[in-house]
Amino acid sequence: MGEVAKRAARLRELIDEANYRYHVLDDPTIADVRYDALMRELEEIEQAHPELRSPDSPTLRVGAKAQGEFAPVHHAKPMLSLGNAFSEQEVREFVARISTSLGEPAPSFSTEPKLDGLAISLRYEDGVFVRGATRGDGATGEDVTANLRTIRAIPLRLRGDAPKLIEVRGEVFMPRAAFEAFNARARAKGDKPLANPRNGAAGSLRQLDSRITASRPLSFYAYALGAISGWTPAPRHSGVLQQFRDFGLPVCPDVGIAVGAEGLLAYFERIGARRDKLPYDIDGVVYKLDRLDQQEAMGFVSRAPRWALAHKFPAQEQTTRVEAIDVQVGRTGAITPVARLAPVNVAGVVVTNATLHNADQIARLDVRVGDSVIVRRAGDVIPEVVSVVLDERPRDDDGTPLNPPFSMPTSCPVCGSDVVREEGEVAARCTGELFCPAQRKQSLIHFASRRAMDIEGLGDRLIDDLVELGYLSTVADLYRLTLDDFLEMRRRADQRDGTVPETAKGGKVASKWAQNLLDSIAGSRATTLERVLFALGIRDVGESTAKTLARHFGSLDALMSADEAQLLDVPDVGPVVARRIATFFHEAHNREVIAKLRAAGVAWAEGPPQRSTEGPLVGKTVVLTGALSGMSRDLAGDRLEALGAKVSGSVSKKTSFVVAGEAAGSKLEKAIELGVEVWDEARLLDFLDKHAQ
Ligand code: IVH
């Protein structure tokens, strides 16, 4: 053999070994880059010396251009199906049947996950993979050799002493993580995602261009024998699985052995409990009589062996019809579209609603009223619409769909306020934070909280009752409540809950709590602008932003009439928050509530904007980033502003200097990139010291 031929053979060995370690032993020893380098080197040799290409070369795994259709393949031994069981009873009957027939009280079984992919048969002649076929009707399948070659888990040559002929049956599947990653990439590129891992596997194998198959993250587990010659299988199925591993064929790591019906059912429970965490999709488990001689003794009925059984989980997916598409408004204003479905039993639960998540998801699915859809309910997860059965879409005689695509509402179905979807956000939201009944409880809880209006005694439970019994619509209503309202509300709540009315205990009406509450509501009227701003519950306007806004604008009216550009002038307010503030005050419903708050006597001191117009930092824009050890960033900001600086949240060419504390990140990088002056904490402290007022 020439040097080049030797090197090519060595490269194939190294690559095969890497695949074996990765897929069979689950113990990879070389890095991806090294693997890729080996493949590239081999590819180059084969290009220069085509005569060195061999039918088992891993370079064949990259796929090739379309050929015609798939040729039919007759299976030397038919590919059987499995009898199904859905209940413990059926499993017990299966074991009893075998016990009786064999006169064996406790037969042992190989227990295996029932992989949810595509069954295939691999034919190896003298150890070399020569042909692979789908199951088809069991007697004849389709030749998908070129596609199967691209799957790295499938060895192109068996390890060790190879049989003259061996057909290996198993499942091609798409590991769940690979499926998720594939779909994330597809969505990012605007491509259509795969409906589920099973469709992913099936669709990938049916590609006429195997380069497409090569780009799909498929894997393979072997689980059965087909035709063999020149080789003796182990006497037990579990032994055959070990022989598969020795040949370099991957076998599912979660297979086991169990004895008797109880052993099988225990395995079913164990796998069922792990189902959601398994790295591959399954739809049940498979029990196979372990001893091959016993298998033979049991034989077959029609096209299924009597020695094996598929014990299936209840189906997680069902087909049903969309009767309507509604949208729900969440407590934070997020708008979620929901499909109203003709009732259907999915895995033991009647499902009538399924989430459609958001506008993107609806566009992806193109789901319309009247469509047949596949709904899925997995574990405790909310049922969701997986896909639309397009063939069943209702159409008129011309084939035009009867129903238009669904579009998200532009105003809130609960309160009529504008619905907006911010750039980069998946959820659309109702902007009537203060007004929308769906958001009422949330906004009241926040409004009353200690750091907002600080209304002592107005807790979540009480707010629930006040809202549910109709005493409160918006935060402004709080200031209209009377002692009688509270007492009446409590009476009705007690009645509703069937609890002993505390208000009437001992014949005396307990009203102190209500009086205290009224006092704290009344007391909250005199407040500060920053508290009111925080209490309004504008998204992303926390205490510190509220404080900055109060100082910057001086009055609520000035803030309410500020446009986005003016808001961007505020230190620490970026484009997203500026947009949110503007949207909030733009919504007439919110402005109404604010007017009512004022009318109810909620008052605060207002003054001119407080920006120092003198001091050593007038006209300077400063950005604080990273953690300071000597003082909080807020305090540092206050002191810089007191010296006339404008403190900003983002670095630009206009930034005068950046104060970088501990673990400063991207803002510091940006400053360096733009050549902006950078101060450390010591320099800041020194400066503040020198200019202490
Ligand atoms: S054994 C004679 N083992 O189940 C037995 N099948 O209905 C032949 N399947 O289409 C099959 N996991 O795709 C076997 N561990 C497993 C399996 C399994 C999934 C599928 C296979 C076939 C179907 C049989």
PDB file of C-alpha atoms and ligand atoms in Angstrom, residues 80-82 112-115 118-119 135 171 223-224 286 288 305 307, ligand 1:
ATOM      1  CA  LEU A  80     -43.015  -6.783  11.668  1.00  0.00           C
ATOM      2  CA  SER A  81     -45.231  -4.555  13.692  1.00  0.00           C
ATOM      3  CA  LEU A  82     -46.013  -4.915  17.381  1.00  0.00           C
ATOM      4  CA  GLU A 112     -37.007  -0.978  25.909  1.00  0.00           C
ATOM      5  CA  PRO A 113     -38.250   2.534  25.300  1.00  0.00           C
ATOM      6  CA  LYS A 114     -40.544   2.653  22.290  1.00  0.00           C
ATOM      7  CA  LEU A 115     -38.687   5.229  20.248  1.00  0.00           C
ATOM      8  CA  LEU A 118     -38.830   5.891  11.878  1.00  0.00           C
ATOM      9  CA  ALA A 119     -38.081   2.156  11.687  1.00  0.00           C
ATOM     10  CA  ARG A 135     -40.079  -0.291   6.739  1.00  0.00           C
ATOM     11  CA  GLU A 171     -35.067   3.533  14.821  1.00  0.00           C
ATOM     12  CA  TYR A 223     -33.140  -2.925  18.525  1.00  0.00           C
ATOM     13  CA  ALA A 224     -33.784  -5.990  16.355  1.00  0.00           C
ATOM     14  CA  VAL A 286     -41.621  -2.406  24.299  1.00  0.00           C
ATOM     15  CA  LYS A 288     -39.612  -8.604  24.246  1.00  0.00           C
ATOM     16  CA  PRO A 305     -44.829 -11.478  17.096  1.00  0.00           C
ATOM     17  CA  TRP A 307     -43.392 -12.704  22.076  1.00  0.00           C
TER      18      TRP A 307
HETATM   19  S1  IVH B   1     -39.044  -4.104  17.781  1.00  0.00           S
HETATM   20  C1  IVH B   1     -40.633  -7.676  15.849  1.00  0.00           C
HETATM   21  N1  IVH B   1     -38.223  -2.287  19.453  1.00  0.00           N
HETATM   22  O1  IVH B   1     -42.363   0.133  16.886  1.00  0.00           O
HETATM   23  C2  IVH B   1     -40.347  -6.440  16.567  1.00  0.00           C
HETATM   24  N2  IVH B   1     -39.729  -1.646  17.753  1.00  0.00           N
HETATM   25  O2  IVH B   1     -44.841  -1.492  15.843  1.00  0.00           O
HETATM   26  C3  IVH B   1     -40.058  -5.333  15.669  1.00  0.00           C
HETATM   27  N3  IVH B   1     -40.264   0.738  17.748  1.00  0.00           N
HETATM   28  O3  IVH B   1     -42.334   0.559  13.557  1.00  0.00           O
HETATM   29  C4  IVH B   1     -39.945  -4.012  16.312  1.00  0.00           C
HETATM   30  N4  IVH B   1     -38.995   1.285  19.470  1.00  0.00           N
HETATM   31  O4  IVH B   1     -40.494   1.726  14.647  1.00  0.00           O
HETATM   32  C5  IVH B   1     -38.990  -2.539  18.380  1.00  0.00           C
HETATM   33  N5  IVH B   1     -37.367  -0.758  20.982  1.00  0.00           N
HETATM   34  C6  IVH B   1     -38.138  -1.035  19.923  1.00  0.00           C
HETATM   35  C7  IVH B   1     -38.882  -0.046  19.267  1.00  0.00           C
HETATM   36  C8  IVH B   1     -39.688  -0.387  18.191  1.00  0.00           C
HETATM   37  C9  IVH B   1     -39.838   1.736  18.541  1.00  0.00           C
HETATM   38  C10 IVH B   1     -41.250   0.916  16.665  1.00  0.00           C
HETATM   39  C11 IVH B   1     -40.743   0.534  15.318  1.00  0.00           C
HETATM   40  C12 IVH B   1     -41.864  -0.174  14.637  1.00  0.00           C
HETATM   41  C13 IVH B   1     -42.925  -0.200  15.654  1.00  0.00           C
HETATM   42  C14 IVH B   1     -43.497  -1.573  15.725  1.00  0.00           C
END
